[in-house]
PDB file of C-alpha atoms in Angstrom:
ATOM      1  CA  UNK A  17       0.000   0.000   0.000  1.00  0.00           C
ATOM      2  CA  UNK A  18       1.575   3.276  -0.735  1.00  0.00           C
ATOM      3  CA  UNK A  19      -0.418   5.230   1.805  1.00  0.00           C
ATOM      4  CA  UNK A  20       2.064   5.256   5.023  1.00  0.00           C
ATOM      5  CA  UNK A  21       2.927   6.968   8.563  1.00  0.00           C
ATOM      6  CA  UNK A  22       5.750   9.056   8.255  1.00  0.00           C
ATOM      7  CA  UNK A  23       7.761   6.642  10.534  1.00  0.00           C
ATOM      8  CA  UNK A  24       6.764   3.979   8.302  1.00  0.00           C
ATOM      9  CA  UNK A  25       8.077   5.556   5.140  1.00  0.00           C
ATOM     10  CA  UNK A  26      10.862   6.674   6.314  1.00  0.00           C
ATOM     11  CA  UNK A  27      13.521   3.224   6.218  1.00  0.00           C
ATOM     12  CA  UNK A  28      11.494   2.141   2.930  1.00  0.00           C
ATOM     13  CA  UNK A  29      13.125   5.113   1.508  1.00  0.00           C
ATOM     14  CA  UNK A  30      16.760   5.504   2.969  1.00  0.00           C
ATOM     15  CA  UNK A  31      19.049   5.951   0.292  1.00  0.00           C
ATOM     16  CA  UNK A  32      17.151   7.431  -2.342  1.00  0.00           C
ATOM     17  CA  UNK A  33      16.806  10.861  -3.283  1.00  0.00           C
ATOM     18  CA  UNK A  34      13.475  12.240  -1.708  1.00  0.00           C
ATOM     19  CA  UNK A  35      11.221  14.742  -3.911  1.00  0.00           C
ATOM     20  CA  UNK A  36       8.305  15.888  -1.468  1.00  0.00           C
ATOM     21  CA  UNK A  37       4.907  17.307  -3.063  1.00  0.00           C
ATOM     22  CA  UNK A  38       2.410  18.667  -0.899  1.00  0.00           C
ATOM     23  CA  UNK A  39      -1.232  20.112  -1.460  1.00  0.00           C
ATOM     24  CA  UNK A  40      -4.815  19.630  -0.173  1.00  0.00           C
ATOM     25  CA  UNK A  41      -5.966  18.015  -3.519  1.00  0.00           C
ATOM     26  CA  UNK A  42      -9.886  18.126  -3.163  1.00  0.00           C
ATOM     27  CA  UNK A  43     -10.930  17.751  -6.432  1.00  0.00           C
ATOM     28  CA  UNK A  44      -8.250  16.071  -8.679  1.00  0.00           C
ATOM     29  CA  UNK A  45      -7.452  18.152 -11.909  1.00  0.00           C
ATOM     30  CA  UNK A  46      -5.075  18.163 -14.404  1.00  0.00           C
ATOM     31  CA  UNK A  47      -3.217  21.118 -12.977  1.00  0.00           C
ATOM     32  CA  UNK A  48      -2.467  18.568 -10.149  1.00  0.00           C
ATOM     33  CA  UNK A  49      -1.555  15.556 -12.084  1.00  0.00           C
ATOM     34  CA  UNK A  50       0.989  17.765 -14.376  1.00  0.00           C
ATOM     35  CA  UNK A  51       2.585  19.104 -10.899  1.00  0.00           C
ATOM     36  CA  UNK A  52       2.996  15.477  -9.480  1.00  0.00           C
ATOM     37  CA  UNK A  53       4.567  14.435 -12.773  1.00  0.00           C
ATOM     38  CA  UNK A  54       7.034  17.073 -13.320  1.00  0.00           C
ATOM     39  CA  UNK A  55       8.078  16.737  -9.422  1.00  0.00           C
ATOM     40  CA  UNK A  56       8.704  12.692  -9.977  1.00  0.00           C
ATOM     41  CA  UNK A  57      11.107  14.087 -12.442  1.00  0.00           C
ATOM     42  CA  UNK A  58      13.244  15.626 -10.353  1.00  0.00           C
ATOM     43  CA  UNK A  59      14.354  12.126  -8.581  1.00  0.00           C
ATOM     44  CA  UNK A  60      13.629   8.670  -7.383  1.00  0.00           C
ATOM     45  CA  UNK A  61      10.678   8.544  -4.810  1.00  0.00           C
ATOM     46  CA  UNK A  62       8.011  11.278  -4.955  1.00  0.00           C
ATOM     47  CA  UNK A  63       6.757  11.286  -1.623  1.00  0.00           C
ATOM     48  CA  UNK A  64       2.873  13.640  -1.325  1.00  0.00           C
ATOM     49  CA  UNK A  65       1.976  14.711   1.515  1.00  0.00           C
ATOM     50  CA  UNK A  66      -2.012  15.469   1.760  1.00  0.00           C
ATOM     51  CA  UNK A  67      -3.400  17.876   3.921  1.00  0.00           C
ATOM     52  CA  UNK A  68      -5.743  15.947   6.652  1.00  0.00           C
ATOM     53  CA  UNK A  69      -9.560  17.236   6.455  1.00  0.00           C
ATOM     54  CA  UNK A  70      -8.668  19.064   9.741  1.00  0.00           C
ATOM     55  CA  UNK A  71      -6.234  21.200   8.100  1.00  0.00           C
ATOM     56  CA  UNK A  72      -8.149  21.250   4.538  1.00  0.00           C
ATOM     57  CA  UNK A  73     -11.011  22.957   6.712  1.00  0.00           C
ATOM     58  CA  UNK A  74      -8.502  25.444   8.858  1.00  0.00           C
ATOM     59  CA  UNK A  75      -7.029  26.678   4.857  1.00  0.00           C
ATOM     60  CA  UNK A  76     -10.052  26.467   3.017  1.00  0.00           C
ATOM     61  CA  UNK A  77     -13.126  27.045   5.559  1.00  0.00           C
ATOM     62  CA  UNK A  78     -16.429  25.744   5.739  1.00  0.00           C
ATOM     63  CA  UNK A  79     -17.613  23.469   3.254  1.00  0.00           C
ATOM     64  CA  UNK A  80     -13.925  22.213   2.454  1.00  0.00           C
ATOM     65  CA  UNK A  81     -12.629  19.338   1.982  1.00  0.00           C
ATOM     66  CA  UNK A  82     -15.197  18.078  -0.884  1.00  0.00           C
ATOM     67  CA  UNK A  83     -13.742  14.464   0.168  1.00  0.00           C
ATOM     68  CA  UNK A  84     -12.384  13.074   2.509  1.00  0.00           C
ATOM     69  CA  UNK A  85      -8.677  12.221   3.331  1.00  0.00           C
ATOM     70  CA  UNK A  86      -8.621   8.801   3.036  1.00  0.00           C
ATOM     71  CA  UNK A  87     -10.233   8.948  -0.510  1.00  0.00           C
ATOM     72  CA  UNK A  88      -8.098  11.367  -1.445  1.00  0.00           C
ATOM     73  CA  UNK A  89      -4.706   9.994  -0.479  1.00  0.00           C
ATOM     74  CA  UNK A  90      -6.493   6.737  -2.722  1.00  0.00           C
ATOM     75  CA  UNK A  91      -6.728   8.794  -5.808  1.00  0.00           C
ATOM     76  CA  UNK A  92      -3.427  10.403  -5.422  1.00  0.00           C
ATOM     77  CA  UNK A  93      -1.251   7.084  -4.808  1.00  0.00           C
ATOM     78  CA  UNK A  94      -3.297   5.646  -7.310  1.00  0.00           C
ATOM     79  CA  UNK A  95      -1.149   7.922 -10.113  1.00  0.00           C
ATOM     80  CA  UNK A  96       1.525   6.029 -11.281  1.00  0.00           C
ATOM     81  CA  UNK A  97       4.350   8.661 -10.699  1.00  0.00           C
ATOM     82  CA  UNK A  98       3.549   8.617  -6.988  1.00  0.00           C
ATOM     83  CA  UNK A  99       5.332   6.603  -4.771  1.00  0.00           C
ATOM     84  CA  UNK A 100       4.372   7.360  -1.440  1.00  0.00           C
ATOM     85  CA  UNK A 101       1.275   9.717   0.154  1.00  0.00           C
ATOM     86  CA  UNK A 102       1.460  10.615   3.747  1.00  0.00           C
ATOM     87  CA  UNK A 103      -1.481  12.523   5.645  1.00  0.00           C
ATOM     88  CA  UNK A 104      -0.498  15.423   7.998  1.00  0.00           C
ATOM     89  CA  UNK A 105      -2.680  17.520   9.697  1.00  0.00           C
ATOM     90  CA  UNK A 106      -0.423  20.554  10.525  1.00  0.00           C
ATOM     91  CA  UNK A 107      -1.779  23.695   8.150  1.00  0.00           C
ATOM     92  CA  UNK A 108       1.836  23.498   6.727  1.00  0.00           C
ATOM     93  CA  UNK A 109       4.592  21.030   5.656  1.00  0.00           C
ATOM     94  CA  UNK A 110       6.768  21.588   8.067  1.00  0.00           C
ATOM     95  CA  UNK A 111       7.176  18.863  10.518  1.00  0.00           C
ATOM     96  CA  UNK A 112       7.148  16.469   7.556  1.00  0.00           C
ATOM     97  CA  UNK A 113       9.688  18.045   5.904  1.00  0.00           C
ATOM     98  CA  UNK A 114      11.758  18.145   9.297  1.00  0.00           C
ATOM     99  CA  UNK A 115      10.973  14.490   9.229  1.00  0.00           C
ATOM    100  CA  UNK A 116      11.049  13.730   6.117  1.00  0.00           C
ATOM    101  CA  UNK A 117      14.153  15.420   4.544  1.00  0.00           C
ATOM    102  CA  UNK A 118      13.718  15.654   0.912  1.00  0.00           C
ATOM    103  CA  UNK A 119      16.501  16.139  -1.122  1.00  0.00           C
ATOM    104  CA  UNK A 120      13.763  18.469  -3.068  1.00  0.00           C
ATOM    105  CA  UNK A 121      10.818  20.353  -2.201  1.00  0.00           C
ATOM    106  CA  UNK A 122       8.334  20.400  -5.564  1.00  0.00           C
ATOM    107  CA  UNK A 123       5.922  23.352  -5.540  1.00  0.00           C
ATOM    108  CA  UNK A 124       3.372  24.968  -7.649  1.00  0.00           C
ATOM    109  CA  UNK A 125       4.114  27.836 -10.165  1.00  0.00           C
ATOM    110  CA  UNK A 126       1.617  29.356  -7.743  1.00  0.00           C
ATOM    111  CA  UNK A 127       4.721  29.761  -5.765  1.00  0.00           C
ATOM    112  CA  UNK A 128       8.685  31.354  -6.632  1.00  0.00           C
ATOM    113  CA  UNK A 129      11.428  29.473  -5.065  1.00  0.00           C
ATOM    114  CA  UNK A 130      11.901  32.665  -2.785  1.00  0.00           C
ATOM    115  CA  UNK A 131       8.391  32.635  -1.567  1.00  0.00           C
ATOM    116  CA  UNK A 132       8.320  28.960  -0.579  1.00  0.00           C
ATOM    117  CA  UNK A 133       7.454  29.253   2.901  1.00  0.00           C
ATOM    118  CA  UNK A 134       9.841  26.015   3.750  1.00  0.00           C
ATOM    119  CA  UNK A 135      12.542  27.061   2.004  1.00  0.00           C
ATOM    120  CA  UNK A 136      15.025  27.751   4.691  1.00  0.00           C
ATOM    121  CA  UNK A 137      13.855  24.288   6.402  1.00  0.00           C
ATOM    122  CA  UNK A 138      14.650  22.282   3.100  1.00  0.00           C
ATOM    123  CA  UNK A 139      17.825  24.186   2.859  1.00  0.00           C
ATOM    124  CA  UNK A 140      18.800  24.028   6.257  1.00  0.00           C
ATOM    125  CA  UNK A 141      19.588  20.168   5.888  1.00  0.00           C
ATOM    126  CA  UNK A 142      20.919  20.535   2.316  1.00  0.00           C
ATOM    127  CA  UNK A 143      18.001  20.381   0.216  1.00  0.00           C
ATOM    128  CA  UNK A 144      16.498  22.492  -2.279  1.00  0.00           C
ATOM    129  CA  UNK A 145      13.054  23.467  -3.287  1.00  0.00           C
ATOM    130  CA  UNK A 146      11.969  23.347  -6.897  1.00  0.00           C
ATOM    131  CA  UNK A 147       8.980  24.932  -8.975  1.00  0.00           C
ATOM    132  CA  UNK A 148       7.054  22.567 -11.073  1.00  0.00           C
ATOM    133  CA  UNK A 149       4.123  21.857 -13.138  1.00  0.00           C
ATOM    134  CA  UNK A 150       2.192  24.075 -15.524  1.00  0.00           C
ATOM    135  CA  UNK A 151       1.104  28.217 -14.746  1.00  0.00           C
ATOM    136  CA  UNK A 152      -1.539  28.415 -12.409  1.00  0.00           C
ATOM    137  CA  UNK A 153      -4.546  28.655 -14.133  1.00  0.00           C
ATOM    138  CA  UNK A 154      -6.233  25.065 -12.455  1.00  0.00           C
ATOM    139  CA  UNK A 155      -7.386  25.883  -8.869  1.00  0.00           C
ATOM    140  CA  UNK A 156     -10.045  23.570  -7.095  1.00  0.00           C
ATOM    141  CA  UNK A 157     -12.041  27.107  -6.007  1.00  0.00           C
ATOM    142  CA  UNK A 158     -12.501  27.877  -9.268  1.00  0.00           C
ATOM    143  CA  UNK A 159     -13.896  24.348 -10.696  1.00  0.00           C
ATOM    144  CA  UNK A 160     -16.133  24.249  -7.347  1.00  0.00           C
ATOM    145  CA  UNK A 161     -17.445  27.781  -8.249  1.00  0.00           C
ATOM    146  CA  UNK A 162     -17.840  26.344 -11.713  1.00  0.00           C
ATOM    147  CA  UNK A 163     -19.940  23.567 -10.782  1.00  0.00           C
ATOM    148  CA  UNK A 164     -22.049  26.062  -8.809  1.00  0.00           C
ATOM    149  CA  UNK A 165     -23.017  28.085 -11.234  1.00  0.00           C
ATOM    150  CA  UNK A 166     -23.366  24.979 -13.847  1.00  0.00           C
ATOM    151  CA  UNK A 167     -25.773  23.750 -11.211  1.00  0.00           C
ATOM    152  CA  UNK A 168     -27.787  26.688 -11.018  1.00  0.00           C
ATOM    153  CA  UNK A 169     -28.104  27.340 -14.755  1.00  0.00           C
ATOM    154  CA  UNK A 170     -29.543  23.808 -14.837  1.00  0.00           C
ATOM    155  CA  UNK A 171     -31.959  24.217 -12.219  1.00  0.00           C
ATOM    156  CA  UNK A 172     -33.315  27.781 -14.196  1.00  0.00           C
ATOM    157  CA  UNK A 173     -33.718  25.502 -17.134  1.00  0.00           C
ATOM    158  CA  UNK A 174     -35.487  23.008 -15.595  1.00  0.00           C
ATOM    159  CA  UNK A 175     -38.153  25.621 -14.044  1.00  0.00           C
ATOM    160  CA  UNK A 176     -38.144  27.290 -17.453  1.00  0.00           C
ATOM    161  CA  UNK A 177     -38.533  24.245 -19.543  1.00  0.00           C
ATOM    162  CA  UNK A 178     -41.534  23.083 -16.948  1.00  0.00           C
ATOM    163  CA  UNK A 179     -43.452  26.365 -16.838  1.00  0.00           C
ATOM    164  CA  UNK A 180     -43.553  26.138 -20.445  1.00  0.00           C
ATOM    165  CA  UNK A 181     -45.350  22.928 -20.287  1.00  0.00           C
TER     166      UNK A 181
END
C-alpha cells in the first residue's frame, strides 16, 4: 500500500533521493496531475503529503474538503508517478519536511522558489526546493465555483422548460 505513517516511510526510503509534493488536492485536476509528474522528475521517490480534512477545513473554511482524506490519499497514490502519500494535519509542511528530509521540495508555479514558505527548512539540511508543473490557471475554487453556477443554470432551465409545459 503506498499510503504510510511518516515513521513507516521513512527506512522504505533511505538511500534514495526524496522529492516531497504537498497540497490539499480536493478535487483532482489536471493542474495537479501535471505538478505530481514534473516533481517525480526531479528524482527517485516522490513522496505527497495530503493535507488531513482538519487542516483542509482550517485553509479552506467551511464546506472544504469536498472528500475526505482517506479517498483522497487513494486517488493520489493511485497515479503512477507517486510513490508514497502521507497525511499530515499541521496547516503546513513543516514537521514532515523536518521528518522527512527531501533532497527536493516540488511546488506549484503558484509559488517562486523565494516565496516557498519552507525554504530555509529544506535548505537548512541541504536540500532544495523546486517549482514545477504548468502556470496556475487550475485551482479547485474555481472548478467548485464552476460547478455552482453549472448547477444553477440547470436548475433555471429546468423551471423554465416546466413552466412552459
Amino acid at each position: 500500500m503506498k499510503i504510510k505513517k511518516l515513521h513507516e516511510l521513512l527506512p522504505l526510503i533511505e538511500g534514495k533521493k526524496i522529492v516531497l509534493a504537498n497540497g490539499c488536492f480536493d478535487l483532482l485536476h489536471v493542474g495537479h496531475v501535471r505538478y505530481l509528474v514534473a516533481a517525480k522528475a526531479l528524482g527517485d521517490i516522490l513522496v505527497v503529503a495530503i493535507n488531513s480534512d482538519a487542516s483542509v477545513r482550517q485553509l479552506k473554511g467551511a464546506g472544504r474538503p469536498i472528500m475526505n482524506q482517506d479517498e483522497r490519499a487513494e486517488i493520489i497514490a493511485a497515479l503512477a508517478c507517486v510513490d508514497f502519500v502521507v497525511i499530515f494535519d499541521e496547516p503546513n509542511v513543516i514537521n514532515v519536511i523536518q521528518e522527512l528530509k527531501p533532497a527536493i521540495q516540488a511546488k506549484g508555479t503558484d509559488y517562486t522558489e523565494t516565496s516557498v514558505p519552507e525554504r530555509e527548512i529544506v535548505q537548512s539540511f541541504g536540500g532544495c526546493v523546486r517549482i514545477v508543473g504548468d502556470p496556475k490557471n487550475h485551482a479547485t475554487t474555481d472548478f467548485i465555483r464552476m460547478i455552482a453556477e453549472h448547477r444553477a443554470i440547470s436548475k433555471k432551465d429546468e423551471t423554465t422548460t416546466d413552466s412552459h409545459r
